[in-house]
Short mmCIF file of C-alpha atoms and ligand atoms in Angstrom, two decimals:
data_model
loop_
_atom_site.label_atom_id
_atom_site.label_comp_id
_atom_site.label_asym_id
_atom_site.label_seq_id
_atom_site.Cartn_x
_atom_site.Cartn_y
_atom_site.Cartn_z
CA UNK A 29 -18.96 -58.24 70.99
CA UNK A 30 -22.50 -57.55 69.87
CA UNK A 31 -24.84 -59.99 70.29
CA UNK A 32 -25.16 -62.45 66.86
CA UNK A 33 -28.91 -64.44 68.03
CA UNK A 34 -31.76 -62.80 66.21
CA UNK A 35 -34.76 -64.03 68.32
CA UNK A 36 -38.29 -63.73 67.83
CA UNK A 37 -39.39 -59.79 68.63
CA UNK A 38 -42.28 -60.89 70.79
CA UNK A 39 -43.47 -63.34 72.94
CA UNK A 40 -46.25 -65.64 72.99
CA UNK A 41 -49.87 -64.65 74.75
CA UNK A 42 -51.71 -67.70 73.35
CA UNK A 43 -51.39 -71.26 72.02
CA UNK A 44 -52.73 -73.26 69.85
CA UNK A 45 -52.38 -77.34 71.20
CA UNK A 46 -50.61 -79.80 68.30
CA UNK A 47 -51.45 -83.35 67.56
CA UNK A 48 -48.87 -85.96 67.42
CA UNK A 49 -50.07 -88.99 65.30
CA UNK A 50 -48.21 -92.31 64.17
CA UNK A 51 -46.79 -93.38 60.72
CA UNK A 52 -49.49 -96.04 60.29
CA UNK A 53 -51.96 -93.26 61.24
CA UNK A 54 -50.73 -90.83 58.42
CA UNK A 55 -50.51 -93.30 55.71
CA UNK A 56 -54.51 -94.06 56.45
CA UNK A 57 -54.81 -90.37 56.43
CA UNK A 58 -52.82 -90.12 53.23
CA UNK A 59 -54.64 -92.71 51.29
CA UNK A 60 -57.57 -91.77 51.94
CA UNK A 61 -56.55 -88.11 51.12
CA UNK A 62 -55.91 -89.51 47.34
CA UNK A 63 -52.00 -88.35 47.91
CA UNK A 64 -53.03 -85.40 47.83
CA UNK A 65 -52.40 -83.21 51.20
CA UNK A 66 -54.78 -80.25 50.42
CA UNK A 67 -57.23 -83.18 50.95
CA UNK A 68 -56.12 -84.12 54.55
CA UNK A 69 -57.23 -82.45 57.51
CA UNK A 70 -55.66 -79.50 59.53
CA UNK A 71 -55.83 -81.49 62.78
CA UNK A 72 -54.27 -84.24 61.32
CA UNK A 73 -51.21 -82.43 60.51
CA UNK A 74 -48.55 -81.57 62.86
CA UNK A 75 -46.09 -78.70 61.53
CA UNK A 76 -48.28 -77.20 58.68
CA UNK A 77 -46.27 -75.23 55.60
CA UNK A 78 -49.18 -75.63 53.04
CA UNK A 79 -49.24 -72.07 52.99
CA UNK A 80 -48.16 -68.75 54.68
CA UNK A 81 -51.44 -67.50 53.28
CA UNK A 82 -54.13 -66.69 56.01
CA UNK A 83 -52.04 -68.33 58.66
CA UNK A 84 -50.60 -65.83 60.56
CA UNK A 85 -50.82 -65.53 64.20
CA UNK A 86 -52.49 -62.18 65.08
CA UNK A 87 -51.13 -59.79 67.55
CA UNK A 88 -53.13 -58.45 70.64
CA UNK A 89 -53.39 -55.17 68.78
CA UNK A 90 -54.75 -56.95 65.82
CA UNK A 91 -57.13 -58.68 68.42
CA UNK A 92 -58.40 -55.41 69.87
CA UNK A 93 -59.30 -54.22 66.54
CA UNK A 94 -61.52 -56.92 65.99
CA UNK A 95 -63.27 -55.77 68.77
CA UNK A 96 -63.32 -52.51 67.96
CA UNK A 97 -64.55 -52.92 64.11
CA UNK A 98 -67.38 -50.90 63.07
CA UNK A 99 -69.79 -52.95 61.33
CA UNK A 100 -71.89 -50.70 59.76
CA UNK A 101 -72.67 -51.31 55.93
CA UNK A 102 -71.59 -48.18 54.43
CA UNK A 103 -68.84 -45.57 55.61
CA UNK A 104 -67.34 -47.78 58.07
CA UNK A 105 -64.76 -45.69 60.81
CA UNK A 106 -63.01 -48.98 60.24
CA UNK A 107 -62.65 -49.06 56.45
CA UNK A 108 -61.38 -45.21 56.26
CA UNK A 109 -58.59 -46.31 59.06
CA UNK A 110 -57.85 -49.24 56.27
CA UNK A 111 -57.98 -47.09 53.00
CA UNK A 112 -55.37 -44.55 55.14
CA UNK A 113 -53.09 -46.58 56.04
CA UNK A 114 -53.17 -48.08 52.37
CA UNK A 115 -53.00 -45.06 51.05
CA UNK A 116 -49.95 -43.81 52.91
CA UNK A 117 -47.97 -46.63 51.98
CA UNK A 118 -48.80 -47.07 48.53
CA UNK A 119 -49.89 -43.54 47.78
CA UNK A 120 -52.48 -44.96 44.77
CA UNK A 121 -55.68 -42.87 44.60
CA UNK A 122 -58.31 -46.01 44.80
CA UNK A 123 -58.84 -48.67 47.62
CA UNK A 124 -60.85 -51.09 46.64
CA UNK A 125 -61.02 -53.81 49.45
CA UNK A 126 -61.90 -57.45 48.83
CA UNK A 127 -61.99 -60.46 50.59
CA UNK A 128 -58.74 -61.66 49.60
CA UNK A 129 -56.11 -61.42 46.52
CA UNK A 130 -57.50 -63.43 44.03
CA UNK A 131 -60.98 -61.31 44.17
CA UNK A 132 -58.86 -58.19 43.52
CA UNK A 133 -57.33 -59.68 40.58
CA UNK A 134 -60.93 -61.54 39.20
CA UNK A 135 -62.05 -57.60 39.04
CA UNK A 136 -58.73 -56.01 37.28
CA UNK A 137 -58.46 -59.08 34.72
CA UNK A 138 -61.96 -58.79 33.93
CA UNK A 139 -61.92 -55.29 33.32
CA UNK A 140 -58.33 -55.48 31.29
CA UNK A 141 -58.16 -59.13 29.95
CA UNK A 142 -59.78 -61.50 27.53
CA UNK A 143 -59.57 -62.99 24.69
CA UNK A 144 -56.25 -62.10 22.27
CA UNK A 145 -54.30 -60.25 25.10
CA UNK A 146 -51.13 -61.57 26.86
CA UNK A 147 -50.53 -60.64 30.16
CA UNK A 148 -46.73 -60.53 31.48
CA UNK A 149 -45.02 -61.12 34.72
CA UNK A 150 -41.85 -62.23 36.34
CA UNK A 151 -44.02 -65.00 37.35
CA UNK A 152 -47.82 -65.18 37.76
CA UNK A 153 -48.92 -67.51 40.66
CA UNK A 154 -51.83 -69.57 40.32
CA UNK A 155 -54.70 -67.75 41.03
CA UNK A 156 -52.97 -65.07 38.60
CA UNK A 157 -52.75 -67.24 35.85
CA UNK A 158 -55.77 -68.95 36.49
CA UNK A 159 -58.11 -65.85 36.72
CA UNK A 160 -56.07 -64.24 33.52
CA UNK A 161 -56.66 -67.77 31.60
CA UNK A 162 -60.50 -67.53 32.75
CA UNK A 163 -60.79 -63.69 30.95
CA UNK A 164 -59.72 -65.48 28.04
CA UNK A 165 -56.47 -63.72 27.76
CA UNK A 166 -52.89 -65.44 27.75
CA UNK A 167 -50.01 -65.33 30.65
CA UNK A 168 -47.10 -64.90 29.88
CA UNK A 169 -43.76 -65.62 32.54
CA UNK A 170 -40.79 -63.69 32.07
CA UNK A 171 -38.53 -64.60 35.11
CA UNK A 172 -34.62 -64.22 34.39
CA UNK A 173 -32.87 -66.87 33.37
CA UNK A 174 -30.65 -67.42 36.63
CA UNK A 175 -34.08 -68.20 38.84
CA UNK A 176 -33.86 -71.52 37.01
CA UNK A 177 -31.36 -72.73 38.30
CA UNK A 178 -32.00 -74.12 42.44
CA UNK A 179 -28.24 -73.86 43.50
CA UNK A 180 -27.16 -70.37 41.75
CA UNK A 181 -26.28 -67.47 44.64
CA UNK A 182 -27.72 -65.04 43.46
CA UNK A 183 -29.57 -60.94 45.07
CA UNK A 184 -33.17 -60.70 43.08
CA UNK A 185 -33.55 -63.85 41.31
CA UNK A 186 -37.09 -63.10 41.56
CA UNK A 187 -36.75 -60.22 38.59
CA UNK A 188 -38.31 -59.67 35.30
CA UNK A 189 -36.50 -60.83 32.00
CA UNK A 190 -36.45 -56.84 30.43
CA UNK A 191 -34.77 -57.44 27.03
CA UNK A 192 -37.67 -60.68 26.63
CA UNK A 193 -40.13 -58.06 28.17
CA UNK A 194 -39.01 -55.31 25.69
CA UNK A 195 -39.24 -57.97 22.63
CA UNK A 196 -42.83 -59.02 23.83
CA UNK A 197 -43.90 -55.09 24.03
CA UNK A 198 -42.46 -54.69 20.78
CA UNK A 199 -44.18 -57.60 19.08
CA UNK A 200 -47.34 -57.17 20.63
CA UNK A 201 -47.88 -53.33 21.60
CA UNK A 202 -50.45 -51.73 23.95
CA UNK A 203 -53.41 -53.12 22.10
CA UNK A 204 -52.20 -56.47 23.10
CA UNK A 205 -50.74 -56.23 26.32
CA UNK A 206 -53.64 -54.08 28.45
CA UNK A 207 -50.90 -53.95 31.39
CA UNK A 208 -47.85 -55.78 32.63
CA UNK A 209 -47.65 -57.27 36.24
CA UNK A 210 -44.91 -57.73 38.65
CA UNK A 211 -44.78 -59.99 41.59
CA UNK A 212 -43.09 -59.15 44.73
CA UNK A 213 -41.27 -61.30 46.42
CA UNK A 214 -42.11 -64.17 43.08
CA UNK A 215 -43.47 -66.99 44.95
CA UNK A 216 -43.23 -69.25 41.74
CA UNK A 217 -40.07 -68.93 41.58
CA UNK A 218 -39.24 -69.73 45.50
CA UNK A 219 -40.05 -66.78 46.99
CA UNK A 220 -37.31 -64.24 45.96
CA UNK A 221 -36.90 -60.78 45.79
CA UNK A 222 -37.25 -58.11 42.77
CA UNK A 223 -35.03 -55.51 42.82
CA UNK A 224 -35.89 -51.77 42.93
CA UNK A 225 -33.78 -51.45 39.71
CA UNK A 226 -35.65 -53.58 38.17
CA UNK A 227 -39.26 -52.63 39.14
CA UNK A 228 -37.85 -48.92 38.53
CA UNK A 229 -37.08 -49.91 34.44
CA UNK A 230 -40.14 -51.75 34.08
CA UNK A 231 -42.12 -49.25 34.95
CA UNK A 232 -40.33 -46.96 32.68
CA UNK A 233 -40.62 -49.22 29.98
CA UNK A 234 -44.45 -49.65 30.19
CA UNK A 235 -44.55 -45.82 30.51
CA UNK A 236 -42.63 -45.48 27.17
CA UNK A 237 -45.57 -47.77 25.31
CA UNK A 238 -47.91 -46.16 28.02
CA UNK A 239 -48.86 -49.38 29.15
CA UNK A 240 -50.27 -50.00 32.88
CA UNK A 241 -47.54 -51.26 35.40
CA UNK A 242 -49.29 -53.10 37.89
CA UNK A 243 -47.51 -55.01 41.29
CA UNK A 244 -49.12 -58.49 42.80
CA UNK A 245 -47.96 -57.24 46.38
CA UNK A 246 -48.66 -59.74 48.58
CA UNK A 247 -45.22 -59.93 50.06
CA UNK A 248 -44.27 -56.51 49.38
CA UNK A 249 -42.38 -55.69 52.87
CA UNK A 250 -40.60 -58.93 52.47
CA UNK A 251 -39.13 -57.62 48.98
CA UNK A 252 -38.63 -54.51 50.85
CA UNK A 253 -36.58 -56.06 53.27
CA UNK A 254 -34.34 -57.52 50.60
CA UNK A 255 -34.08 -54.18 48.87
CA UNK A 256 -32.72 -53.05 52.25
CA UNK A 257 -29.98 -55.30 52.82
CA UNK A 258 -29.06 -55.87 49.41
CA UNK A 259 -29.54 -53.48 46.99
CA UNK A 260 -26.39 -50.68 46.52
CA UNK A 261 -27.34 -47.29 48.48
CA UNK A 262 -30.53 -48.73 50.23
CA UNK A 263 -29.23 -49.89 53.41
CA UNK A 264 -29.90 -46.45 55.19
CA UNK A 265 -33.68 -46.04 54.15
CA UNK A 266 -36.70 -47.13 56.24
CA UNK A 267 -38.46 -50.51 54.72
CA UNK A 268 -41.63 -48.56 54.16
CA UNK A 269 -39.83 -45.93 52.24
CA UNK A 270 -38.83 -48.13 50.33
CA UNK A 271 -42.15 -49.80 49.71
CA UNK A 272 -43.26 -46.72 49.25
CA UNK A 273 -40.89 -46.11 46.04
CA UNK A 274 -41.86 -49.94 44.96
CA UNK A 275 -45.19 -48.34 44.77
CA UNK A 276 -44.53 -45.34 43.64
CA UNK A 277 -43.40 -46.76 40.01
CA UNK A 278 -46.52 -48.60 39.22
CA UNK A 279 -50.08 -47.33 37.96
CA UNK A 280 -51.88 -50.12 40.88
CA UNK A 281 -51.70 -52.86 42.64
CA UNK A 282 -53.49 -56.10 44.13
CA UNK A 283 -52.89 -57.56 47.26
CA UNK A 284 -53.48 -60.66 49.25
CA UNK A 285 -53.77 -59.26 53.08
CA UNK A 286 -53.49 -63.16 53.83
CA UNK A 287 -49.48 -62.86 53.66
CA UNK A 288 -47.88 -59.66 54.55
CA UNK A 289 -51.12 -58.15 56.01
CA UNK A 290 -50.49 -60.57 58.96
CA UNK A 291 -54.28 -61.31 58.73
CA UNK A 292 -56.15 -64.31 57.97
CA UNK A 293 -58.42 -63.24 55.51
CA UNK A 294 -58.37 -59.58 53.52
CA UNK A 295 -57.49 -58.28 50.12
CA UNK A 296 -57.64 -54.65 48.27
CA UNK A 297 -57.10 -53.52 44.25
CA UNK A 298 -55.70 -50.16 44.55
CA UNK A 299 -54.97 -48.06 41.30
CA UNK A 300 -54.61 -44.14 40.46
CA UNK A 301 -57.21 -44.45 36.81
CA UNK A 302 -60.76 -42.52 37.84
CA UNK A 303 -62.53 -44.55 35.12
CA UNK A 304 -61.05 -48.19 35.86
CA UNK A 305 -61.36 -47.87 39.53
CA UNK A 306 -65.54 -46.43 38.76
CA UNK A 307 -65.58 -50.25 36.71
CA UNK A 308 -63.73 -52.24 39.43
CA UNK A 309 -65.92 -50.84 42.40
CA UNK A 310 -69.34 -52.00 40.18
CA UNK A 311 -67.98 -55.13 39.29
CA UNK A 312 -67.27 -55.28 43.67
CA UNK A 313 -70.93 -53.96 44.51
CA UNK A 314 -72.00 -57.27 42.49
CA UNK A 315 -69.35 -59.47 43.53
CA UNK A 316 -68.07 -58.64 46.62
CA UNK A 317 -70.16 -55.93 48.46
CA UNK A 318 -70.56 -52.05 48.97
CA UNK A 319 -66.91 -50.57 48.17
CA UNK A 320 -66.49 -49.83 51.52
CA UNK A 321 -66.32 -53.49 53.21
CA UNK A 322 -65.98 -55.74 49.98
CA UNK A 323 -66.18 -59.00 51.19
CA UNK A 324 -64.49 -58.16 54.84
CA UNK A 325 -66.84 -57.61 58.10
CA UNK A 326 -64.94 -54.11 59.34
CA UNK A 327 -63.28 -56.07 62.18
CA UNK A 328 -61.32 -57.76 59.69
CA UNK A 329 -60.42 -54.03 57.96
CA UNK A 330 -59.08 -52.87 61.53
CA UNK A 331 -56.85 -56.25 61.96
CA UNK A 332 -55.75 -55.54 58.45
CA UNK A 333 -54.86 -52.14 58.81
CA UNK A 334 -52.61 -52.83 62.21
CA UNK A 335 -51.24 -55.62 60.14
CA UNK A 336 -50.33 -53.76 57.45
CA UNK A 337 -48.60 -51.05 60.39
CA UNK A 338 -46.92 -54.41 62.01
CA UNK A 339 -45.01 -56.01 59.21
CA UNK A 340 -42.96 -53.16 58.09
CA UNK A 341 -41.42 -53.21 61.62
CA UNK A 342 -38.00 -53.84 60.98
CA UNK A 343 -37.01 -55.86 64.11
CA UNK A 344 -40.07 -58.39 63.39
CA UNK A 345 -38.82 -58.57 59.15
CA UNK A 346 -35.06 -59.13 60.62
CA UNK A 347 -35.87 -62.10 62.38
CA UNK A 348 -38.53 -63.62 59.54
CA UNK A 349 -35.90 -63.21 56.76
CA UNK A 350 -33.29 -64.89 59.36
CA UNK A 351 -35.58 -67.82 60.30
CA UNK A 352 -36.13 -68.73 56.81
CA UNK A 353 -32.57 -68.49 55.79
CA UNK A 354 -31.94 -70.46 59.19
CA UNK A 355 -33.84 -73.50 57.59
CA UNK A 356 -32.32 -73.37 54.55
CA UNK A 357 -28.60 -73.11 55.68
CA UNK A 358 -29.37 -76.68 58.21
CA UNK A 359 -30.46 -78.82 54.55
CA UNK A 360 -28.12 -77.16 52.52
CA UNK A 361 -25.08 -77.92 55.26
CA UNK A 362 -26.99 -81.62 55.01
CA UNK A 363 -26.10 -81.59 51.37
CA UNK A 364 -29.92 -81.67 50.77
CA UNK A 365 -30.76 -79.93 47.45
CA UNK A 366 -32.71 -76.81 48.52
CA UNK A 367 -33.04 -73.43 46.54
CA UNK A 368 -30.81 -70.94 46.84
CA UNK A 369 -30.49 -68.20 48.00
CA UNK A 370 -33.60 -68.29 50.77
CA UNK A 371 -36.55 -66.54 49.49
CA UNK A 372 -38.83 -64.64 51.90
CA UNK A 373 -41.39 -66.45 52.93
CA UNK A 374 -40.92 -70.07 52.43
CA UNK A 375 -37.93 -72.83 51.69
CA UNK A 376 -38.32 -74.72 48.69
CA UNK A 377 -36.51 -78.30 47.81
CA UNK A 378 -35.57 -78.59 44.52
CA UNK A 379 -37.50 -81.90 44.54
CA UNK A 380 -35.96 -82.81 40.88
CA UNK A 381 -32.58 -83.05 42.58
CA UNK A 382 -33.69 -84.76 45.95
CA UNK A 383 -35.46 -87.74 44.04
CA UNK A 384 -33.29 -88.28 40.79
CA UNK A 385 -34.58 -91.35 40.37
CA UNK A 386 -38.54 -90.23 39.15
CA UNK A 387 -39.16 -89.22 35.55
CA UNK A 388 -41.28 -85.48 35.82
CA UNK A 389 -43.98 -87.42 34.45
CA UNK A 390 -43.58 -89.37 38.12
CA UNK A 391 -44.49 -86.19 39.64
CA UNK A 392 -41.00 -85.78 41.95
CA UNK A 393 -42.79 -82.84 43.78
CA UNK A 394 -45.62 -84.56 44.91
CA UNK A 395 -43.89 -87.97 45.98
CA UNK A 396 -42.07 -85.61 48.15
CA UNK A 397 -44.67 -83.97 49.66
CA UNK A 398 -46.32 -87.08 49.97
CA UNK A 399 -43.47 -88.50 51.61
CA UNK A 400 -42.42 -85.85 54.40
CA UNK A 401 -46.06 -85.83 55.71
CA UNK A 402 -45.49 -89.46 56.25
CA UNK A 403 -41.95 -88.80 57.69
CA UNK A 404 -43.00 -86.52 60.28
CA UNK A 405 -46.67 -85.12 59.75
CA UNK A 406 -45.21 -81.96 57.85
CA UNK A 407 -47.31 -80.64 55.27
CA UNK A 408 -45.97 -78.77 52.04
CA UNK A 409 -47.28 -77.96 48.71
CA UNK A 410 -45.88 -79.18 45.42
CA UNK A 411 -44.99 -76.57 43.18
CA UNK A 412 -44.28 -78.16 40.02
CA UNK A 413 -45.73 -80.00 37.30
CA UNK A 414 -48.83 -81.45 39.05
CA UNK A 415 -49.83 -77.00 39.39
CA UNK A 416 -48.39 -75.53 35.98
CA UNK A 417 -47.51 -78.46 34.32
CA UNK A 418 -49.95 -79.73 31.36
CA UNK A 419 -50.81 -81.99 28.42
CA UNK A 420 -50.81 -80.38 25.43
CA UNK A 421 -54.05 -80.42 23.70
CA UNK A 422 -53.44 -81.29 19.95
CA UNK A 423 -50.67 -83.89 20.39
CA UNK A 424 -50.94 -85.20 24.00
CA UNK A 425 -47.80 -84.48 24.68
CA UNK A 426 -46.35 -83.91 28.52
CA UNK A 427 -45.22 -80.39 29.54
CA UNK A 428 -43.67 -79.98 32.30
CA UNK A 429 -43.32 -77.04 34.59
CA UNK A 430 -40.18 -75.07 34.70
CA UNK A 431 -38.93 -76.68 38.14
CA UNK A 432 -40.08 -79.41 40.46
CA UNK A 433 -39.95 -77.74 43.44
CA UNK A 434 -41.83 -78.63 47.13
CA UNK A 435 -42.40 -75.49 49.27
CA UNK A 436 -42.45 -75.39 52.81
CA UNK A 437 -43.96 -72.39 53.00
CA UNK A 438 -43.40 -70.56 57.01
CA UNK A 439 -46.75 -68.91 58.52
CA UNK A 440 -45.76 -65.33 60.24
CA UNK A 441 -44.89 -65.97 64.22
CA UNK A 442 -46.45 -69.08 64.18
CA UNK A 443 -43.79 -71.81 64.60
CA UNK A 444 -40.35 -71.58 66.80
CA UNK A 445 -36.52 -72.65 66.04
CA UNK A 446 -37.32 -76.04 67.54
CA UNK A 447 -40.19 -76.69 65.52
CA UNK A 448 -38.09 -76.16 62.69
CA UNK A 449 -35.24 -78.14 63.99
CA UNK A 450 -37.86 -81.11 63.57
CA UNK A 451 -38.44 -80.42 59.92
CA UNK A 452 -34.85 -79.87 59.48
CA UNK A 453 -34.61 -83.68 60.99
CA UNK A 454 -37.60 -85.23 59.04
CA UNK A 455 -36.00 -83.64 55.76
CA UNK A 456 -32.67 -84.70 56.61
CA UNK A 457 -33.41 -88.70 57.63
CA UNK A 458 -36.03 -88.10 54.51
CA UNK A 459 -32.95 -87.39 52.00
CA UNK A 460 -31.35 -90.29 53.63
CA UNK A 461 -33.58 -92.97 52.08
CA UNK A 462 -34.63 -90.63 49.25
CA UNK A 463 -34.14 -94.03 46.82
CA UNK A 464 -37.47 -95.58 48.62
CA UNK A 465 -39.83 -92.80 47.53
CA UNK A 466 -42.01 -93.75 44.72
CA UNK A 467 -43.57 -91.63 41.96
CA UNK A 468 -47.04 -90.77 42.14
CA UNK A 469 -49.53 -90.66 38.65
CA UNK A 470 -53.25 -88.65 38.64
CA UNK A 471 -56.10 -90.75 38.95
CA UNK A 472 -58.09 -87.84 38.51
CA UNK A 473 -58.31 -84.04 38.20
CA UNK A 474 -60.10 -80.45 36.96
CA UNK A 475 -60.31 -78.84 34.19
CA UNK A 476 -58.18 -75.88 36.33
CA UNK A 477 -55.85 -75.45 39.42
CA UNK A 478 -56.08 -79.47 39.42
CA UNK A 479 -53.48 -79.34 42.33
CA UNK A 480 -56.03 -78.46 44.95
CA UNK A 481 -58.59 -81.44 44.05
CA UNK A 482 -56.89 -84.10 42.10
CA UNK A 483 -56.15 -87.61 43.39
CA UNK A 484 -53.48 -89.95 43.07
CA UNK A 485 -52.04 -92.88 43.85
CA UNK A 486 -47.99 -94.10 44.20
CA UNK A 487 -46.57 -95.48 40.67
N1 F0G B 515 -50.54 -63.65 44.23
C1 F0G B 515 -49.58 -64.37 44.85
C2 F0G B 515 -48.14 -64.10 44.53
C3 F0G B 515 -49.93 -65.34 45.79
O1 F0G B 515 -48.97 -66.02 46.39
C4 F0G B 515 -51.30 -65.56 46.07
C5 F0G B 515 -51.71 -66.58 47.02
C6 F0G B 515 -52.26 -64.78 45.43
C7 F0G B 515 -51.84 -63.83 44.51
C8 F0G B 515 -53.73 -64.93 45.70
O2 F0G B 515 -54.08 -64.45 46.96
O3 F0G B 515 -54.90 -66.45 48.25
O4 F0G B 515 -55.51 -64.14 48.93
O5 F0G B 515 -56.49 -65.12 46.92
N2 F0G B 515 -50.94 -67.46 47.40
C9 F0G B 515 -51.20 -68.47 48.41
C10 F0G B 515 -50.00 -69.33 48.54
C11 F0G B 515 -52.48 -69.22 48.22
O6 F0G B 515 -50.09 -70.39 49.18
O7 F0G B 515 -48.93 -68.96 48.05
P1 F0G B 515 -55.31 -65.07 47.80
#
């Protein structure tokens, strides 16, 4: 019989020590962090799925190229390697590097947003929404209706709502909507997969009111994975041909090099339009730097490039897809109310359902978050009403986000089985004694992305 264990396609060269600490010592820590875990420190945390953003374990390849970066300020031999490689997979015309995603989409909102457009998406993450909001312009989510609900089995319940995004194009046209955006894998909505179906009639609907199409690909071989092994007829293709058609349907793209780059800092805006790409690259000389480094020292182009080379191995997206669906088949088997199916980069507890007993205006997703760093020193991130949800300015009235969810999000061939056994444990003797977690209310907070900064305290 073949052999069923998936294991980790490489092996480890270096470590990284971690630091135990006691229950006592965490809820110090946590107190004094105002509840909030973006507030406590790295060292105090022992198995840390904040993020899979920037936390990726490099490989020695990566490592050599650091060494090997060319430095020099303009015409790098580093950034042509990176705009090559960028160019072969996504085959747009323009690579505009910065340092990270949220740079790449300051530039494209500010040259296509403000005030009295609306900018769709299957889902716009935070910075997305936050750096369309700043422009002056409105987002817009259009997810299906199936992604809200935790426990429905379901391929790409990361796609676009067409016939809402059809009604919005109709209603508004192109002098309202300056493009429409597409988020692959949708990490709002736990991570999942869009399908090359429905990329492929988006795109042909934006061409139809000749509207840019434009992908947030920060997890684009991780949707291509999913594409692979799910989609009808796509089984026998290569996952970078098939990020290569992903690509291939939209006018651009930006990208956070922090995920599926497998680097810890990098970003690029890439689009095909001569006169948009001539605005992007002067808003970068101001912002960023010379369009050939933009914000990145050319060691951090080369480890981007071989990143961008590493992830569409298929043996190394095989065994991420597996280890993430690993976790999530141990809490669901524990009856513990996790989304399903498992999304790409991260499991997400349908923190609504784990702690029935909190109102939304109790802040479920942060009491749990709060709670499992005190179980075992695991850090997570609320995603839920404390980061979309809002007061509405005329009548004060509470609006929550869509779901409560907490997301455990899994850095790239950084942790092992066993270290996800223990969180499987923690969450498990967590859901247990789920009645003893209290709610948590905001003592204080921003104007804007109030998750990262506010402070709390238990109800
Ligand atoms: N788009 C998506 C879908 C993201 O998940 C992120 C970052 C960004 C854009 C912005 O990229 O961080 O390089 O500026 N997400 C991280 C996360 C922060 O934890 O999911 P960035």
């Amino acid at each position: 019989m073949a052999i069923q264990t998936i294991i980790e396609p490489f092996k480890i060269k270096t470590i990284e020590p971690l630091r135990m600490t006691t229950r006592a010592e965490r809820l110090g820590i946590l107190e004094r962090a105002g509840y909030n875990l973006f507030g406590v420190r790295a060292e105090d945390v022992l198995i840390d799925l904040l993020t899979d953003s920037g936390t990726s374990a490099m490989s020695a390849r990566q490592w050599a190229g650091v060494l090997d970066g060319d430095e020099s300020y303009a015409g790098a031999r580093s950034f042509y390697r990176f705009e090559r490689v960028v160019k072969e997979l996504t085959g747009f015309r323009h690579i505009i590097p910065t340092h990270q995603g949220r740079a790449a989409e300051k530039i494209l909102f500010a040259i296509m947003g403000g005030a009295g457009k609306t900018i769709p998406n299957n889902s716009h993450f935070d910075t997305t929404r936050a750096n369309i909001e700043v422009s002056g312009a409105e987002a817009v989510d259009l997810p299906v209706k199936e992604a809200l609900t935790p426990s429905l089995v379901q391929d790409f319940k990361g796609n676009m709502d067409i016939t809402a995004l059809e009604r919005l194009l109709k209603q508004k046209g192109r002098e309202q909507v300056p493009l429409v955006m597409m988020t692959v894998t949708n990490n709002a909505c736990a991570g999942q997969p869009v399908s090359m179906g429905c990329i492929r009639r988006v795109s042909e609907l934006c061409r139809s009111y000749r509207i840019p199409f434009f992908i947030d690909a920060c997890r684009f071989a991780e949707n291509a994975w999913f594409i692979k092994t799910r989609e009808p007829g796509c089984k026998g293709r290569s996952v970078r041909q098939l990020a290569q058609e992903m690509f291939s349907y939209a006018d651009g793209c930006t990208m956070s090099g922090k995920k599926d780059g497998l680097v810890n800092i990098g970003g690029f805006l890439a689009l095909n339009d001569d006169g948009m790409a001539q605005m992007a690259r002067n808003i970068l000389i101001v912002t960023e730097g010379f369009p050939t480094y933009g914000g990145l020292a050319g060691r951090d182009l080369e480890a981007f490039a071989q990143g961008l080379e590493e992830v569409l191995d298929e043996d190394y997206l095989r065994y991420r897809i597996r280890s993430v669906a690993y976790v999530v088949e141990k809490l669901d088997h524990l009856g513990v109310p996790v989304f399903k199916p498992a999304g790409g980069h991260a499991v997400y507890l349908d923190a609504a359902a784990f702690l029935p007993h909190l109102a939304v205006e109790a802040f479920p997703g942060q009491a749990l978050a709060c709670a499992l760093y005190l179980e075992g020193g695991i850090r997570s991130c609320e995603i839920g009403s404390v980061m979309f949800g809002r007061r509405d300015p005329a009548s004060g009235v509470f609006q929550p986000a869509a779901m409560e969810l907490v997301r455990l999000a899994i850095p790239r061939r950084v942790y092992t089985q066993s270290h996800m056994d223990y969180v499987v444990e923690c969450i498990g003797g967590l859901y247990a004694r789920r009645e003893s977690v209290r709610g948590v209310r905001i003592l204080q907070e921003p104007p804007l992305l109030r998750h990262f900064t506010a402070l709390f305290e238990p109800h």
